[in-house]
CSV table of C-alpha atoms and ligand atoms in Angstrom, one decimal:
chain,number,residue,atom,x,y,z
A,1,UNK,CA,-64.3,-85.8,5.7
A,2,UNK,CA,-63.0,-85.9,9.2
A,3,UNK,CA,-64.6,-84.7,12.7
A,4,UNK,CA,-62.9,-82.9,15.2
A,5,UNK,CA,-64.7,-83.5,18.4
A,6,UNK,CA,-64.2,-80.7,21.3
A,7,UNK,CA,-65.3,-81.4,24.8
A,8,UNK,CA,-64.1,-85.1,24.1
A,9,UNK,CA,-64.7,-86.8,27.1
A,10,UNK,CA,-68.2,-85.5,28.0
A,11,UNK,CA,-71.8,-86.7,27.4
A,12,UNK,CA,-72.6,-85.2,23.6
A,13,UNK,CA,-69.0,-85.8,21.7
A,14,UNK,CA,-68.4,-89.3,22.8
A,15,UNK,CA,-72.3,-90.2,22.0
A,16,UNK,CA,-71.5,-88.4,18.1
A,17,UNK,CA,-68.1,-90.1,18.3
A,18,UNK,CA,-70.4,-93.6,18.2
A,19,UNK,CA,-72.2,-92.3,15.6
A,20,UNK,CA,-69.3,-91.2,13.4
A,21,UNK,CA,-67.7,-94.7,14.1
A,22,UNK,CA,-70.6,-96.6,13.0
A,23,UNK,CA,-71.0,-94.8,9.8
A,24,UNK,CA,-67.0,-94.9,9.5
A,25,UNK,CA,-66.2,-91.3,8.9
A,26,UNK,CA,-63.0,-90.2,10.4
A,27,UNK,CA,-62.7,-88.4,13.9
A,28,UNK,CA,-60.8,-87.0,17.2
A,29,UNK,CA,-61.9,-86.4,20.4
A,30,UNK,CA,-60.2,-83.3,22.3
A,31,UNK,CA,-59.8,-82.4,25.7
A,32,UNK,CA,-57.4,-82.0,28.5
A,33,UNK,CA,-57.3,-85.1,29.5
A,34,UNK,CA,-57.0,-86.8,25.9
A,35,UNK,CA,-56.2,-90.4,25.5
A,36,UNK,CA,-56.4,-91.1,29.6
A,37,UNK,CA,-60.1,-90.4,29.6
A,38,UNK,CA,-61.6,-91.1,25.8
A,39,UNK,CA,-63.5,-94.5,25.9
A,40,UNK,CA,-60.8,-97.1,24.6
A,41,UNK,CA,-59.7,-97.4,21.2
A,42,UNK,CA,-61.0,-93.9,19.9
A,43,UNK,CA,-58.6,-91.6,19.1
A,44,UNK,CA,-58.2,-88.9,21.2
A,45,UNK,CA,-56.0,-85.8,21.9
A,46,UNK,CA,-55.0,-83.3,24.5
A,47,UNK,CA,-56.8,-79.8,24.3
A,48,UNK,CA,-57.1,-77.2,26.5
A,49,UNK,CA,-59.0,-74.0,25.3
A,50,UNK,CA,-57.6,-71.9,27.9
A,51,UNK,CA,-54.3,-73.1,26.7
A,52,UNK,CA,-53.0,-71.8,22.9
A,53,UNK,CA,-50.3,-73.6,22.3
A,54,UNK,CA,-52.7,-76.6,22.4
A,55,UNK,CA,-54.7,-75.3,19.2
A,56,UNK,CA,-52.4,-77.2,16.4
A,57,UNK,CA,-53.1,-80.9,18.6
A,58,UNK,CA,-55.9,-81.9,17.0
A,59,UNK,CA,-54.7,-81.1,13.0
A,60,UNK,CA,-51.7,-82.9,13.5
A,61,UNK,CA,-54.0,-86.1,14.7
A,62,UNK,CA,-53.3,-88.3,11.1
A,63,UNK,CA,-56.7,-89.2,10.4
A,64,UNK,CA,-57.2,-92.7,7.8
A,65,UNK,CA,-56.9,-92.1,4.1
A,66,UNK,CA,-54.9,-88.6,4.8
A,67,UNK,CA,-58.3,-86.5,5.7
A,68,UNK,CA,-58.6,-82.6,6.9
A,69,UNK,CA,-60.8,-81.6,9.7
A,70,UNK,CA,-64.1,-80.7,7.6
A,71,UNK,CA,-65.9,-79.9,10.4
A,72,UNK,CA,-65.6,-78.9,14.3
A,73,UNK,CA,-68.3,-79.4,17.1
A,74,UNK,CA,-67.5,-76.7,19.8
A,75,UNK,CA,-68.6,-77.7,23.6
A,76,UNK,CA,-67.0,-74.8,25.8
A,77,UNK,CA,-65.0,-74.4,28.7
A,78,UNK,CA,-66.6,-74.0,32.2
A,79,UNK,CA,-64.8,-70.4,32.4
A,80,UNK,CA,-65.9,-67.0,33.7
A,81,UNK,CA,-65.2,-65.9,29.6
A,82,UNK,CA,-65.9,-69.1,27.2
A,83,UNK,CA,-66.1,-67.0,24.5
A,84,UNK,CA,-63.2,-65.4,23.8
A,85,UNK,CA,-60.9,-68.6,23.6
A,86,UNK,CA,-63.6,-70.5,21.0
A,87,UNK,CA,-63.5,-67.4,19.2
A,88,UNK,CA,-59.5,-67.6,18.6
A,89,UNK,CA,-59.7,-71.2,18.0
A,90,UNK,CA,-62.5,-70.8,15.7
A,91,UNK,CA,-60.8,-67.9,13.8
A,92,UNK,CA,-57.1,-70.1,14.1
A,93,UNK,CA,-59.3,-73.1,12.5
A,94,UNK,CA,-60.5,-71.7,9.2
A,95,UNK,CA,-56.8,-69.2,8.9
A,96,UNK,CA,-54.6,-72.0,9.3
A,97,UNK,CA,-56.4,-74.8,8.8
A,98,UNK,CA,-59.2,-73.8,6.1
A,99,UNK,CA,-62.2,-75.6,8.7
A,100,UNK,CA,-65.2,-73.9,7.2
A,101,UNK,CA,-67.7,-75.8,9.2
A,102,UNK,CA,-68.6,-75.5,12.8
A,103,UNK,CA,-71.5,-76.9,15.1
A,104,UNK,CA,-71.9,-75.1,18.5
A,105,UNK,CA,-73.0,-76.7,21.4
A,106,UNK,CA,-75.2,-74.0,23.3
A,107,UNK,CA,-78.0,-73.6,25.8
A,108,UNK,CA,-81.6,-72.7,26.1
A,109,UNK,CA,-81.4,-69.1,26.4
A,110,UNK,CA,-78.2,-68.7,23.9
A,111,UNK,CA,-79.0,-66.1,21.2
A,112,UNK,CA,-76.8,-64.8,18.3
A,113,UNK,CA,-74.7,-61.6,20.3
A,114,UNK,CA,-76.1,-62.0,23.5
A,115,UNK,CA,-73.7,-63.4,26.4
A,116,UNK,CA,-71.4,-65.9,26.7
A,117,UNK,CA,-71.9,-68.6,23.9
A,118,UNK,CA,-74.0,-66.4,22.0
A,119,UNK,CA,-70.8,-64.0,21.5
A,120,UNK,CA,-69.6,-67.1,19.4
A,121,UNK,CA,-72.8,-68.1,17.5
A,122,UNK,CA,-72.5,-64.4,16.8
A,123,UNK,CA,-68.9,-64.7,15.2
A,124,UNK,CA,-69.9,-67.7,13.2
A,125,UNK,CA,-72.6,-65.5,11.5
A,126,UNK,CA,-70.1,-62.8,11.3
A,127,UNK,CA,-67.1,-64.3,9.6
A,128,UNK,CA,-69.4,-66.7,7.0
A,129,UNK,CA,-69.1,-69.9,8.0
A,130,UNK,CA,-71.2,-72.7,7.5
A,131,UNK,CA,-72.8,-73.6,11.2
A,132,UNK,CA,-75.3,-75.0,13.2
A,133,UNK,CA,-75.8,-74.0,16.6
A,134,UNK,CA,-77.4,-76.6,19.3
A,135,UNK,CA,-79.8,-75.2,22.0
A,136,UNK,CA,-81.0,-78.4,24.0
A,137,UNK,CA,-82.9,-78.1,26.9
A,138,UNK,CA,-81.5,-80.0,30.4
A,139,UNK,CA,-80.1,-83.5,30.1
A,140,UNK,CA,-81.5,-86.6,30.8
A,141,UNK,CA,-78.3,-87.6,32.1
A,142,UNK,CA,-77.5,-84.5,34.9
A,143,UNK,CA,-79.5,-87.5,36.8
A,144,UNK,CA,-77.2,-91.1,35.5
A,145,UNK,CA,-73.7,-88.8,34.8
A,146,UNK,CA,-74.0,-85.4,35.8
A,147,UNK,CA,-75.1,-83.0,38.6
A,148,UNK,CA,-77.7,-85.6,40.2
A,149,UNK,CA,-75.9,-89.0,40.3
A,150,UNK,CA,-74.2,-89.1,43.5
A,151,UNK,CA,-77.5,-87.8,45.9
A,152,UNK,CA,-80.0,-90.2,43.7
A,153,UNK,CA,-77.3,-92.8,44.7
A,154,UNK,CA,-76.1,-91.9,47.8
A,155,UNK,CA,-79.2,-89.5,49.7
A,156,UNK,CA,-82.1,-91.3,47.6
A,157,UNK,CA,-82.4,-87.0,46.8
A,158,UNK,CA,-82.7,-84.6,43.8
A,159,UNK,CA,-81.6,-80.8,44.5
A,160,UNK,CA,-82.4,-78.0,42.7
A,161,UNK,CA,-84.2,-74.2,42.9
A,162,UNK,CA,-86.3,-75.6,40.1
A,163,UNK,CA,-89.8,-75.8,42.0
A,164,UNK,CA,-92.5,-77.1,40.4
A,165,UNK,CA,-91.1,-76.2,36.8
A,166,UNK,CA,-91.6,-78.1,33.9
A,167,UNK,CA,-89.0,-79.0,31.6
A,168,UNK,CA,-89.0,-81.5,28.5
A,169,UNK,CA,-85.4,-83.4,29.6
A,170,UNK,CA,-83.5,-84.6,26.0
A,171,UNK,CA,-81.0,-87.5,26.3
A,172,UNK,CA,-77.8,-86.8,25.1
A,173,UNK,CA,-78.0,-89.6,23.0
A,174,UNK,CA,-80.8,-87.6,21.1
A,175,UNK,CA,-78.5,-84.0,21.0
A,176,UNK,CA,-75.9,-86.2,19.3
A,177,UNK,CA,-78.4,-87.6,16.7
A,178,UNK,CA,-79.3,-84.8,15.6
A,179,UNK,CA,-75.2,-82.9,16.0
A,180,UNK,CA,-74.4,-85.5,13.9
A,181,UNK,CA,-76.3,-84.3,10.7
A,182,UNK,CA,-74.9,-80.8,9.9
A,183,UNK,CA,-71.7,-82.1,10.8
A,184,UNK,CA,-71.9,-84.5,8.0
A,185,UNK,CA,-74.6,-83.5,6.1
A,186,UNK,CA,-73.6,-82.2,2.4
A,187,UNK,CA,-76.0,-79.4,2.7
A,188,UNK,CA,-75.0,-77.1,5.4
A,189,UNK,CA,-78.0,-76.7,8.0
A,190,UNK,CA,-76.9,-72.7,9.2
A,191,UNK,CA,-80.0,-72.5,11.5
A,192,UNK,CA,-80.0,-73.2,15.2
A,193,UNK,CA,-81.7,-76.4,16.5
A,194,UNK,CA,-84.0,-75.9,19.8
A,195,UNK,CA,-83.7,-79.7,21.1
A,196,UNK,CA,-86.6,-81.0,23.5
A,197,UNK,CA,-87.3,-84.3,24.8
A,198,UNK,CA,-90.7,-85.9,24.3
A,199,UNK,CA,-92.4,-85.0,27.6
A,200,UNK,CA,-92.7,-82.3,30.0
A,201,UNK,CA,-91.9,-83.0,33.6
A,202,UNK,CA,-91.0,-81.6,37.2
A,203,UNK,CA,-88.2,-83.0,39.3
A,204,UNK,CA,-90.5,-84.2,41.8
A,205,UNK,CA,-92.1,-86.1,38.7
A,206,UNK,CA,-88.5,-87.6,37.9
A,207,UNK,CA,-88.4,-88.1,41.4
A,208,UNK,CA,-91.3,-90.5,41.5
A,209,UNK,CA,-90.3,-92.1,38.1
A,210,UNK,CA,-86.7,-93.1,39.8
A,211,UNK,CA,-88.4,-94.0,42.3
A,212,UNK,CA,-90.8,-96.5,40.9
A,213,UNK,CA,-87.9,-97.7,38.7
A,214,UNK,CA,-85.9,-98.1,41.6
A,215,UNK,CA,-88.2,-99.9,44.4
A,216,UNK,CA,-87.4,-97.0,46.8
A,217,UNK,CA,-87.9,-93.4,47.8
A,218,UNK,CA,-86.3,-90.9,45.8
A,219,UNK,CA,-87.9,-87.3,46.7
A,220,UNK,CA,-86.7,-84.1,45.0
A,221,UNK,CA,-85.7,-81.4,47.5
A,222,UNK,CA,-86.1,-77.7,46.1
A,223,UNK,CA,-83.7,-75.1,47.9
A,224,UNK,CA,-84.2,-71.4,47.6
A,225,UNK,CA,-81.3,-69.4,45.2
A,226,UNK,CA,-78.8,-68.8,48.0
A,227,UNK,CA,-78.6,-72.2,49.4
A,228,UNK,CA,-78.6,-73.8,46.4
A,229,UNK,CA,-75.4,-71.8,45.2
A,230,UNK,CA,-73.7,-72.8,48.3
A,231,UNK,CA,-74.5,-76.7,47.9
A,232,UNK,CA,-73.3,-76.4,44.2
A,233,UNK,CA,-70.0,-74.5,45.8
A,234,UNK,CA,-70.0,-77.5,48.6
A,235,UNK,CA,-69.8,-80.2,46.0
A,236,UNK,CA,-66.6,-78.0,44.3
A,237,UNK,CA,-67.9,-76.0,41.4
A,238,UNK,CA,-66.8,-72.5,40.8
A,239,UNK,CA,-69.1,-69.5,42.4
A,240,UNK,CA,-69.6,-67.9,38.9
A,241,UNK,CA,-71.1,-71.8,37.6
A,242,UNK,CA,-72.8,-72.5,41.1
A,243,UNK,CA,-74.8,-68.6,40.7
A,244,UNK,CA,-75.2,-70.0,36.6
A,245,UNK,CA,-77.1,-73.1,37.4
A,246,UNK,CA,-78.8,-71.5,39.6
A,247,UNK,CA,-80.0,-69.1,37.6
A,248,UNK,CA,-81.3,-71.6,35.3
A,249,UNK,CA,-83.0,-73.6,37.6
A,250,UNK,CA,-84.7,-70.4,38.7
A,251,UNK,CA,-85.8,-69.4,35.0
A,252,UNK,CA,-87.0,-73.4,35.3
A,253,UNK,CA,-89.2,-72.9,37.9
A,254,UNK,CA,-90.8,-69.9,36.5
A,255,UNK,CA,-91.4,-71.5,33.3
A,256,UNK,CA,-88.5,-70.6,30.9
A,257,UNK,CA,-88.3,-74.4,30.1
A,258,UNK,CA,-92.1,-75.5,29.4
A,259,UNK,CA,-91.4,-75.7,25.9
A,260,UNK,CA,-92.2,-79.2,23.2
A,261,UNK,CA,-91.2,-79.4,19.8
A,262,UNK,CA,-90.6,-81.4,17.5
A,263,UNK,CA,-87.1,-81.0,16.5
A,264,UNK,CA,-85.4,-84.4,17.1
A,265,UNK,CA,-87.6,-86.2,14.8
A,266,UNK,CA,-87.5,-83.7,12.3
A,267,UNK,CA,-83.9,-83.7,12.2
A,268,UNK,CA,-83.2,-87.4,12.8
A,269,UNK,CA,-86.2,-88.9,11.2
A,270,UNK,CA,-87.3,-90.9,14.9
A,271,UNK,CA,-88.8,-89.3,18.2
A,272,UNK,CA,-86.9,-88.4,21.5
A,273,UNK,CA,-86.2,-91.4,23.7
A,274,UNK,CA,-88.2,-91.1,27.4
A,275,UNK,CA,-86.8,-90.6,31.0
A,276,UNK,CA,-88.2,-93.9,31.8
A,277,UNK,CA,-86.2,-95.3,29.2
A,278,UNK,CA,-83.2,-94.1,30.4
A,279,UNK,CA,-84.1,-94.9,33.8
A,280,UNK,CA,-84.7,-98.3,33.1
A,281,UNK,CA,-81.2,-98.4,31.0
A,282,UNK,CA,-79.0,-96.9,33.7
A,283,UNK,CA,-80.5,-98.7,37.0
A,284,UNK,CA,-77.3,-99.7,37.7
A,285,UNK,CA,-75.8,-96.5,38.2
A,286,UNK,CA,-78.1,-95.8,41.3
A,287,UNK,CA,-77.7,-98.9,43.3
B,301,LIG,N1,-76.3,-80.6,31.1
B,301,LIG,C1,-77.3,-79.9,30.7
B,301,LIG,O1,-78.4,-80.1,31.1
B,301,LIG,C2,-77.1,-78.9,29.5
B,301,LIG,C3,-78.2,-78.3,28.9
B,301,LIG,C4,-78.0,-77.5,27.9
B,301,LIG,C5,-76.7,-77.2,27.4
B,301,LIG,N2,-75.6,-77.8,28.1
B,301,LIG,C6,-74.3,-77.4,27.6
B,301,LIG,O2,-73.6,-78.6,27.2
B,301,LIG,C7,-72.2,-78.4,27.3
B,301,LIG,C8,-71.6,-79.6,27.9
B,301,LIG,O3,-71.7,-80.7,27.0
B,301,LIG,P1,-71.5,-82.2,27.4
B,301,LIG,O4,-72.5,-82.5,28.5
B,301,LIG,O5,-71.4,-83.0,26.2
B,301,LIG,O6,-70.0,-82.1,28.1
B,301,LIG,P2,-69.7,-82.6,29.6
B,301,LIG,O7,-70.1,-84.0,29.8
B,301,LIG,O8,-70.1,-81.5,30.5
B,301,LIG,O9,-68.1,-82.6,29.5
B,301,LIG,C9,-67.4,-81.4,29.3
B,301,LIG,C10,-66.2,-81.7,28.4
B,301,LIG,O10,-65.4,-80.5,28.2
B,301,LIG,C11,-64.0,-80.9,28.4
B,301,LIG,N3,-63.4,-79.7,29.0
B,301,LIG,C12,-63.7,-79.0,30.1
B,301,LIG,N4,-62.9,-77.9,30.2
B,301,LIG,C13,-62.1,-77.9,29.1
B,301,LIG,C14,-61.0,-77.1,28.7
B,301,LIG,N5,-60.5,-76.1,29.4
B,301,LIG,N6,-60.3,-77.4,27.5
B,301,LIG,C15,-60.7,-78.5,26.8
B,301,LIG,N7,-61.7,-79.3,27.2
B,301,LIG,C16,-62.4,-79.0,28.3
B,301,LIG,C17,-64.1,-82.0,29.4
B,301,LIG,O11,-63.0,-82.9,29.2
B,301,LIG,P3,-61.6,-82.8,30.1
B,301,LIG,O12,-62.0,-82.8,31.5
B,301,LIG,O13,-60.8,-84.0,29.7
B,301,LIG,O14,-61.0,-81.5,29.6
B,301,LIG,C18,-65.3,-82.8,28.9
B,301,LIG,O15,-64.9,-83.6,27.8
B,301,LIG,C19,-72.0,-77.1,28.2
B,301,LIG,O16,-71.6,-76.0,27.4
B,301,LIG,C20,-73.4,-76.9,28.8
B,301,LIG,O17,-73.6,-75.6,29.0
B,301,LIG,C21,-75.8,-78.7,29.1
């Protein structure tokens, strides 16, 4: 058995990565940055999926005791069309490489044939794979790593077009706990897994846990759509992204996210870890 970890550099793989280490099965990390950008002394290759001729990388990685690739966890591009290059590479894994077993990293609203990752979710039930597809709600994380860092730091400010919605944020640490069981699980899971934190809460309620956490005001600002999509476009991403995460933090506000379950301990066999947790963990990161 050996993992091949797609989006190898970001939150989810390098937290499965750990996992995989620690129970010593075989793995790779791939993305474009490869070996520069993995956490020292995992293995890692260059991958691009808007780039072909990078497909064969990861299967000529020599993995100990002469292992295949069993199984491939699929974190997209951030493209206008993700789907069609995960589809190729999905399709060029199982021709050439006899991969039968994929987990998909998805969102909330993904669905089997609907847009963007569901297209793929779709062609893993079509072609008869074995697969799990991952729908976890927002990150814990957006706010130590992601979208939030830099204005908790920097402003003492959370922005969004979330208003007063609720959400139950999931560590990423949790998403990987439970990735890393139909990736290495004998049984194949072929379901999808909705994954939800352990408590449901606004930003302005993350605002005042950071700030208590942090001795000093953090306060969550909530923009209206348009100027939200031009402060995402400010801090660099793409207009068809900015008007995405928009859209989801709309959806947000209006309730799409005031959702609990139970799905991280059924999966992993322990509850979701809290914000104030991870607050407490990643102080550092926001002096
Ligand atoms: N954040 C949330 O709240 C949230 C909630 C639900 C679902 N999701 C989904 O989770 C996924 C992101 O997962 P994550 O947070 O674990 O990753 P991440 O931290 O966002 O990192 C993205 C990874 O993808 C790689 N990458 C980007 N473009 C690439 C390309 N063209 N070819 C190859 N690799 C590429 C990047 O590495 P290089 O730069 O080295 O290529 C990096 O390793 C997204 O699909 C997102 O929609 C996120």
């Amino acid at each position: 058995m050996a993992i091949l970890l797609t989006g190898g550099t970001g939150k989810t793989s390098v937290r499965i990565a750990r996992l995989l280490q620690d129970a010593k099965i075989p793995f790779v990390l791939a993305s474009r940055r490869g070996e520069a950008a993995a956490p020292s002394g995992m293995p890692a290759v260059k991958f691009d999926w808007l780039d072909s001729s990078t497909f064969a990388t990861p299967f000529q990685h020599e993995f100990p005791g002469d292992e295949g690739v069993s199984a491939i966890y699929l974190v997209a591009p951030e493209a206008a069309d993700p789907a069609s290059p995960m589809i190729a590479f999905v399709d060029y894994a199982v021709k050439e490489h006899g991969v039968n077993r994929f987990v998909l990293m998805a969102g909330s609203s993904a669905e089997p044939g609907g847009r963007l990752l569901g297209q793929v979710w779709q062609h893993l039930n079509d072609i008869g794979v074995e697969y799990c597809v991952l729908r976890p709600t927002w990150f814990m994380e957006n706010f130590s790593e992601g979208i939030h860092c830099a204005t908790v730091r920097d402003e003492g400010k959370i922005y969004t077009a979330c208003g007063d919605g609720k959400i139950s944020f999931v560590s990423a640490s949790d998403i990987a706990a439970v990735a890393f069981r139909p990736l290495t699980d004998e049984k194949p899971h072929n379901t999808d897994y909705r994954v939800l934190g352990p408590e449901l809460l606004t930003h302005d309620e993350i605002a005042a846990k950071l700030s208590s956490h942090l001795g000093r005001e953090i306060t969550h600002v909530n923009l209206i759509g348009e100027q939200r999509i031009q402060r995402l476009m400010r801090v660099g991403l793409p207009k068809h992204y900015a008007k995405f995460i928009t859209s989801l933090e709309v959806s947000a506000g209006n309730g799409d996210e005031n959702k609990m379950n139970d799905a991280v301990e059924r999966v992993t066999g322990r509850p979701p870890r809290t914000f104030d947790a991870l607050a407490q963990q990643c102080k550092a990161v926001w002096e």
